[in-house]
Amino acid sequence: MEDLKHLVLLMTGILVAFTVVMTMVAYTVLAERRVLGFIQGRLGPNRVGPGGLLQPLADLIKFIFKEDIVPDKSTRFVYFLAPVIATVAALMSIVVYPFGPDIHLPFIDKTIQLVVARFDIALLYVLGVTSVGVYGIALAGWSSNNKYSLMGGLRSSAQMMSYELALGLGLIGVILQSGTLDLYSIVEQQAGHLGISGWNMFWVQPLGFLIYLIAAIAETNRVPFDLPEAETELVAGFHTEYSAMKFALFFLAEYVNMFTVSMLATTLFLGGWNGPFVHQLPWLGVFYFLGKVILFLFLYIWLRGTLPRFRFDQLMSFGWKFLVPVAIINIVITATIQWTGFFDLVGKYLKVSTGWWG
Amino acid sequence: MLVLLFIVFAGLAVGCAVSMVAQRNPLYGAISLIGVFISLACLYVTLAAPFIAAVQVIVYAGAIMVLVVFVIMLLNVEEEERLPLRLRSLIPIAVGLAAILFAEAAFIIFFVQASPATPTRNISDAGLTASIGAGLFTTYLLPFEITSILLLMAIVGAIALARRGGLLPQDAVVVPGAQVLARDVLDPLAPPEAPPIVAHTTTEVERQLGLEDVRHLVDDE
């Protein structure tokens, strides 16, 4: 009975997190199209619903009813498997992010945690799940039996492998400094003046933050690192042969990945749900968290509107010869400072005098 | 609940392992092996060793197998023909080794677990991240460092072996028309101010890199 109750609670949590993320992902697509439109001096889609707000729904219906074409010479099983792997791997990591602080529900008198699954190795779980996501793209490229798809798949597996290393090394600084892999504790440690001064991004890990940000953009295959789908040379890259709902799944996976990467950046570097007056009004934490995530998503769109694409050898030498060494230097610096006890000193100064608002 | 999870994931692991051996398409074999690794990781989680589980997925499923899949895709390996078994004499040895393995498993199940000296409940925290980290950096520091040196040697050795001879494969073809290549793409040791290579053919590229002599040497062998 206890087991069943636990299971129902978990399922409810997953459903809520899934719905929130999916809705926001759908509107990220719309926001991207409109913001890109404004950047390029045009309007973007604004016909379906007020200001184009129903456009995601229209897109979805279009994707469902489009003709589904399977190439004759494709490797059937893998061709069907690839979008499934991509989507599942992208969605699996949303359960570990703390969306807000503990919230006391007034009418049923219960305190709930706004994180679906809180466990010891949450950060490693995120890295593991993301690393499996590579297969979606690589297998899609191989199974389509198309040279452009294959090139896209190869490029993406090389790129994601390389930048995963820089990404993981960039995160080690945060782990060293907080001493835990549990995302919830990492967020709690970042409270400070007004819930802002304790953010890892400001005074303990500015370099780690930059490394993570760059590597994360490369991990999600977005501009300026979108070589797997460079349309000027590879038609559409790994998803050239995919149509209708299977293409939509890849599309979805890309945006969910953007979203989870932004959530991780918020959790580790921007203090998660910390912000002014969260102690008095816990619900504010949810808005702070999602607001910070939206900032990152805007950054993604902004980059897409402004930056050109890397050449492949530039991409590789940037990843291996610049990002990885800098990440290692960051680890050495963080470890040294940690060893001298500087962080503890500053942390004490920042957290002792939280003032009347604390 | 745990028993149910064990049955599911153990079944998946065994099924994927059998499929990996039986598949004739190398890529299907690789995918099955990924399935084995992920099922094993899930089993580690049920055994209260989450760190090992995460590392299993990150290192084996996420890094090593990506390389394997990468190579299979690059070489475009065809389905294997079923050849007549050449090493027939090894079958009795294989059967013997398998029998020893089964005997070991049976010994653990029927004797070690039944012995009163074996703790029946999970009382150790050996699988937790903190205890693994503490162990690696105190008690087992020397083996840990030796392992990392060994891995570094393997990497350097692989590069040293692969770099012998020309940088371009013998049958490499440069698409007609002048190609402009940054010199450090082909020759990582080139100084940054070296001019880019403009060439029509592979031979021209090699001449500009000063690799002709190397090719002759390789050919003579």
XYZ file of N, CA and C in Angstrom, chain A residues 194-337:
432
model
N 19.825 38.382 -0.298
C 18.682 38.488 -1.208
C 18.579 37.268 -2.128
N 19.261 36.190 -1.778
C 19.228 35.014 -2.635
C 19.961 35.218 -3.946
N 20.815 36.229 -4.015
C 21.504 36.503 -5.281
C 23.013 36.363 -5.122
N 23.572 36.888 -4.020
C 25.025 36.977 -3.921
C 25.695 35.619 -3.816
N 24.921 34.557 -3.504
C 25.565 33.261 -3.339
C 25.714 32.466 -4.618
N 25.241 32.989 -5.745
C 25.259 32.214 -6.988
C 26.677 31.817 -7.365
N 26.818 30.569 -7.791
C 28.142 30.074 -8.158
C 28.760 30.864 -9.295
N 27.894 31.402 -10.159
C 28.370 32.077 -11.354
C 29.212 33.301 -11.009
N 28.913 33.973 -9.857
C 29.543 35.266 -9.590
C 30.970 35.150 -9.115
N 31.183 34.504 -7.962
C 32.509 34.638 -7.383
C 33.243 33.333 -7.198
N 32.579 32.179 -7.354
C 33.357 30.954 -7.210
C 33.629 30.271 -8.534
N 32.705 30.335 -9.476
C 32.892 29.576 -10.714
C 32.594 30.377 -11.980
N 33.088 31.598 -12.130
C 32.774 32.318 -13.378
C 33.343 31.609 -14.595
N 34.560 31.064 -14.451
C 35.194 30.383 -15.580
C 34.446 29.089 -15.895
N 34.119 28.336 -14.841
C 33.362 27.101 -15.027
C 32.043 27.370 -15.724
N 31.408 28.477 -15.382
C 30.128 28.832 -15.992
C 30.289 29.055 -17.489
N 31.321 29.814 -17.868
C 31.532 30.075 -19.296
C 31.814 28.781 -20.055
N 32.679 27.924 -19.472
C 33.012 26.659 -20.134
C 31.752 25.832 -20.308
N 30.954 25.750 -19.231
C 29.727 24.965 -19.311
C 28.801 25.525 -20.385
N 28.668 26.843 -20.410
C 27.727 27.457 -21.347
C 28.114 27.126 -22.792
N 29.403 27.289 -23.112
C 29.858 27.031 -24.479
C 29.689 25.551 -24.818
N 30.148 24.681 -23.894
C 30.062 23.248 -24.162
C 28.606 22.806 -24.277
N 27.728 23.435 -23.500
C 26.320 23.036 -23.536
C 25.695 23.401 -24.873
N 26.061 24.561 -25.402
C 25.514 24.946 -26.710
C 25.983 23.946 -27.771
N 27.244 23.515 -27.671
C 27.755 22.530 -28.620
C 27.056 21.186 -28.423
N 26.777 20.813 -27.166
C 26.120 19.539 -26.886
C 24.734 19.477 -27.500
N 24.039 20.609 -27.516
C 22.680 20.612 -28.052
C 22.666 20.871 -29.553
N 23.846 20.925 -30.178
C 23.933 21.118 -31.629
C 23.244 22.386 -32.104
N 23.472 23.476 -31.385
C 22.822 24.720 -31.773
C 23.857 25.685 -32.336
N 23.380 26.711 -33.044
C 24.262 27.752 -33.572
C 25.099 28.323 -32.424
N 26.399 28.542 -32.554
C 27.199 28.391 -33.774
C 27.828 26.994 -33.941
N 27.329 26.013 -33.210
C 27.916 24.671 -33.318
C 26.970 23.704 -34.012
N 26.120 24.152 -34.921
C 25.089 23.266 -35.466
C 25.566 22.523 -36.706
N 26.817 22.033 -36.665
C 27.359 21.362 -37.854
C 26.623 20.095 -38.263
N 26.064 19.317 -37.322
C 25.371 18.108 -37.758
C 24.223 18.387 -38.721
N 23.662 19.594 -38.694
C 22.579 19.868 -39.629
C 22.872 21.112 -40.464
N 24.156 21.284 -40.802
C 24.528 22.447 -41.588
C 23.838 22.400 -42.944
N 22.773 23.209 -43.121
C 21.945 23.045 -44.318
C 22.641 23.464 -45.600
N 23.691 24.291 -45.485
C 24.350 24.708 -46.721
C 25.213 23.607 -47.308
N 25.621 22.629 -46.489
C 26.491 21.582 -47.022
C 25.891 20.180 -46.895
N 24.990 19.969 -45.936
C 24.506 18.609 -45.685
C 22.994 18.476 -45.860
N 22.351 19.320 -46.663
C 20.894 19.347 -46.816
C 20.257 19.624 -45.458
N 20.015 18.581 -44.655
C 19.511 18.824 -43.307
C 20.247 17.963 -42.303
N 21.395 17.402 -42.695
C 22.157 16.593 -41.743
C 21.488 15.287 -41.419
N 21.555 14.886 -40.163
C 21.127 13.532 -39.802
C 19.646 13.295 -40.012
N 18.820 14.340 -40.049
C 17.387 14.082 -40.234
C 16.904 14.389 -41.650
N 17.812 14.309 -42.626
C 17.410 14.575 -44.012
C 16.261 13.673 -44.449
N 16.335 12.387 -44.078
C 15.353 11.418 -44.577
C 14.151 11.256 -43.647
N 14.085 12.040 -42.608
C 12.975 11.875 -41.664
C 11.867 12.862 -41.984
N 10.628 12.374 -41.867
C 9.510 13.253 -42.166
C 8.422 13.067 -41.114
N 7.425 13.922 -41.163
C 6.246 13.857 -40.298
C 6.630 13.730 -38.831
N 5.992 12.796 -38.115
C 6.130 12.743 -36.661
C 7.542 12.342 -36.238
N 8.234 11.527 -37.056
C 9.594 11.127 -36.668
C 10.512 12.343 -36.680
N 10.330 13.202 -37.670
C 11.113 14.440 -37.683
C 10.743 15.292 -36.474
N 9.421 15.321 -36.176
C 8.977 16.136 -35.042
C 9.628 15.665 -33.752
N 9.865 14.350 -33.620
C 10.499 13.832 -32.412
C 11.930 14.360 -32.270
N 12.674 14.397 -33.395
C 14.031 14.957 -33.330
C 13.993 16.429 -32.948
N 13.048 17.121 -33.541
C 12.853 18.539 -33.278
C 12.588 18.746 -31.794
N 11.670 17.913 -31.285
C 11.308 17.962 -29.864
C 12.529 17.693 -29.000
N 13.288 16.642 -29.368
C 14.451 16.274 -28.556
C 15.434 17.433 -28.484
N 15.631 18.129 -29.614
C 16.577 19.241 -29.607
C 16.141 20.333 -28.628
N 14.846 20.652 -28.667
C 14.377 21.741 -27.799
C 14.324 21.307 -26.351
N 13.956 20.034 -26.100
C 13.972 19.561 -24.706
C 15.399 19.572 -24.179
N 16.359 19.193 -25.031
C 17.756 19.239 -24.621
C 18.188 20.651 -24.272
N 17.790 21.628 -25.119
C 18.076 23.023 -24.817
C 17.533 23.374 -23.439
N 16.308 22.907 -23.203
C 15.628 23.238 -21.952
C 16.343 22.620 -20.757
N 16.702 21.323 -20.853
C 17.337 20.670 -19.702
C 18.730 21.254 -19.459
N 19.438 21.577 -20.544
C 20.764 22.172 -20.385
C 20.641 23.529 -19.681
N 19.597 24.299 -20.043
C 19.383 25.585 -19.378
C 19.015 25.369 -17.913
N 18.212 24.317 -17.638
C 17.833 24.053 -16.249
C 19.071 23.696 -15.427
N 19.980 22.908 -16.027
C 21.198 22.525 -15.302
C 22.063 23.757 -15.037
N 22.185 24.625 -16.051
C 22.976 25.848 -15.863
C 22.372 26.682 -14.744
N 21.028 26.822 -14.738
C 20.363 27.594 -13.692
C 20.623 26.988 -12.322
N 20.494 25.631 -12.250
C 20.642 24.957 -10.967
C 22.056 25.088 -10.424
N 23.032 24.915 -11.292
C 24.404 24.856 -10.801
C 25.060 26.221 -10.674
N 24.716 27.145 -11.547
C 25.468 28.396 -11.576
C 24.641 29.621 -11.206
N 23.329 29.591 -11.430
C 22.511 30.776 -11.184
C 21.636 30.629 -9.944
N 22.008 29.709 -9.065
C 21.295 29.621 -7.794
C 19.925 28.981 -7.861
N 19.580 28.299 -8.941
C 18.304 27.586 -9.009
C 17.129 28.485 -8.679
N 16.356 28.090 -7.640
C 15.157 28.880 -7.305
C 15.459 30.004 -6.323
N 16.731 30.239 -6.005
C 17.046 31.310 -5.070
C 16.781 32.669 -5.690
N 16.316 33.596 -4.864
C 16.060 34.950 -5.324
C 15.493 35.744 -4.175
N 15.257 37.044 -4.371
C 14.739 37.869 -3.281
C 13.390 37.368 -2.772
N 13.209 37.322 -1.475
C 11.930 37.039 -0.795
C 11.418 35.631 -0.992
N 12.282 34.701 -1.378
C 11.820 33.319 -1.534
C 11.479 32.713 -0.176
N 12.186 33.164 0.890
C 11.912 32.595 2.208
C 10.507 32.911 2.678
N 10.017 34.113 2.359
C 8.665 34.475 2.766
C 7.630 33.842 1.859
N 7.885 33.835 0.561
C 6.906 33.333 -0.414
C 7.554 32.232 -1.263
N 7.497 30.970 -0.793
C 8.198 29.896 -1.515
C 7.791 29.766 -2.975
N 6.530 30.121 -3.287
C 6.082 29.969 -4.675
C 6.903 30.820 -5.640
N 7.438 31.938 -5.123
C 8.253 32.796 -5.979
C 9.408 32.017 -6.589
N 9.919 31.027 -5.821
C 11.069 30.247 -6.279
C 10.830 29.622 -7.638
N 9.610 29.095 -7.849
C 9.296 28.459 -9.127
C 9.436 29.460 -10.261
N 8.938 30.685 -10.011
C 8.993 31.693 -11.069
C 10.434 32.136 -11.323
N 11.210 32.272 -10.224
C 12.612 32.619 -10.419
C 13.309 31.559 -11.263
N 13.057 30.278 -10.908
C 13.723 29.187 -11.626
C 13.374 29.233 -13.105
N 12.068 29.259 -13.404
C 11.667 29.231 -14.811
C 12.117 30.508 -15.521
N 12.132 31.641 -14.792
C 12.587 32.893 -15.393
C 14.038 32.808 -15.832
N 14.870 32.220 -14.961
C 16.282 32.098 -15.318
C 16.457 31.155 -16.505
N 15.643 30.075 -16.520
C 15.719 29.153 -17.656
C 15.357 29.888 -18.943
N 14.323 30.740 -18.864
C 13.896 31.481 -20.057
C 15.011 32.417 -20.534
N 15.760 32.993 -19.576
C 16.907 33.827 -19.963
C 17.873 33.049 -20.845
N 18.174 31.824 -20.405
C 19.097 31.002 -21.193
C 18.517 30.687 -22.564
N 17.220 30.360 -22.592
C 16.609 30.035 -23.880
C 16.685 31.244 -24.809
N 16.483 32.444 -24.221
C 16.573 33.647 -25.047
C 17.985 33.801 -25.602
N 18.972 33.489 -24.743
C 20.358 33.563 -25.196
C 20.580 32.664 -26.412
N 20.015 31.448 -26.349
C 20.116 30.508 -27.472
C 19.567 31.135 -28.756
N 18.357 31.724 -28.636
C 17.712 32.293 -29.818
C 18.519 33.477 -30.349
N 18.999 34.275 -29.413
C 19.776 35.454 -29.760
C 21.027 35.040 -30.524
N 21.722 34.010 -30.013
C 22.913 33.519 -30.702
C 22.560 33.078 -32.111
N 21.430 32.358 -32.231
C 21.054 31.866 -33.551
C 20.813 33.019 -34.516
N 20.297 34.114 -33.976
C 20.038 35.257 -34.839
C 21.279 36.032 -35.222
N 22.393 35.833 -34.499
C 23.539 36.711 -34.725
C 24.793 36.009 -35.227
N 25.038 34.769 -34.813
C 26.352 34.197 -35.067
C 26.394 33.331 -36.321
N 27.507 33.335 -37.051
C 27.692 32.381 -38.150
C 28.154 31.033 -37.602
N 28.332 30.061 -38.489
C 28.651 28.700 -38.057
C 30.166 28.456 -38.075
N 30.629 27.614 -37.151
C 32.034 27.209 -37.146
C 32.332 26.285 -38.320
N 33.623 26.248 -38.722
C 34.038 25.191 -39.640
C 34.395 23.986 -38.793
N 34.328 22.771 -39.368
C 34.428 21.603 -38.500
C 35.778 21.503 -37.796
N 36.882 21.800 -38.522
C 38.186 21.677 -37.861
C 38.358 22.755 -36.793
N 37.744 23.942 -37.025
C 37.769 24.981 -35.990
C 37.054 24.497 -34.742
N 35.912 23.840 -34.986
C 35.122 23.315 -33.873
C 35.938 22.350 -33.040
N 36.614 21.418 -33.732
C 37.375 20.393 -33.013
C 38.558 21.003 -32.276
N 39.303 21.907 -32.953
C 40.480 22.433 -32.262
C 40.047 23.356 -31.131
N 38.922 24.044 -31.286
C 38.432 24.880 -30.184
C 38.083 24.018 -28.976
N 37.388 22.894 -29.241
C 36.990 22.021 -28.140
C 38.181 21.413 -27.429
N 39.098 20.827 -28.228
C 40.174 20.051 -27.606
C 41.342 20.902 -27.167
N 41.660 21.943 -27.954
C 42.874 22.690 -27.634
C 42.609 23.911 -26.785
N 41.377 24.350 -26.700
C 41.114 25.514 -25.865
C 40.230 25.174 -24.664
N 39.034 24.620 -24.947
C 38.051 24.438 -23.875
C 38.523 23.436 -22.823
N 39.069 22.284 -23.276
C 39.489 21.260 -22.315
C 40.644 21.749 -21.434
N 41.718 22.340 -22.012
C 42.778 22.859 -21.134
C 42.273 23.907 -20.151
N 41.412 24.828 -20.636
C 40.907 25.860 -19.730
C 40.099 25.219 -18.600
N 39.324 24.185 -18.947
C 38.538 23.501 -17.913
C 39.459 22.852 -16.881
N 40.562 22.276 -17.347
C 41.493 21.641 -16.404
C 42.141 22.701 -15.506
N 42.496 23.850 -16.112
C 43.052 24.939 -15.301
C 42.044 25.369 -14.246
N 40.762 25.446 -14.650
C 39.713 25.826 -13.710
C 39.657 24.852 -12.540
N 39.804 23.555 -12.834
C 39.774 22.552 -11.767
C 40.944 22.782 -10.805
N 42.144 23.024 -11.383
C 43.323 23.228 -10.532
C 43.119 24.449 -9.640
N 42.635 25.550 -10.251
C 42.418 26.775 -9.460
C 41.409 26.500 -8.342
N 40.275 25.881 -8.712
C 39.232 25.639 -7.719
C 39.750 24.766 -6.589
N 40.493 23.711 -6.958
C 41.003 22.811 -5.924
C 41.958 23.536 -4.997
N 42.818 24.401 -5.581
C 43.770 25.138 -4.750
C 43.036 26.061 -3.784
N 42.080 26.820 -4.325
C 41.354 27.762 -3.471
C 40.582 27.003 -2.390
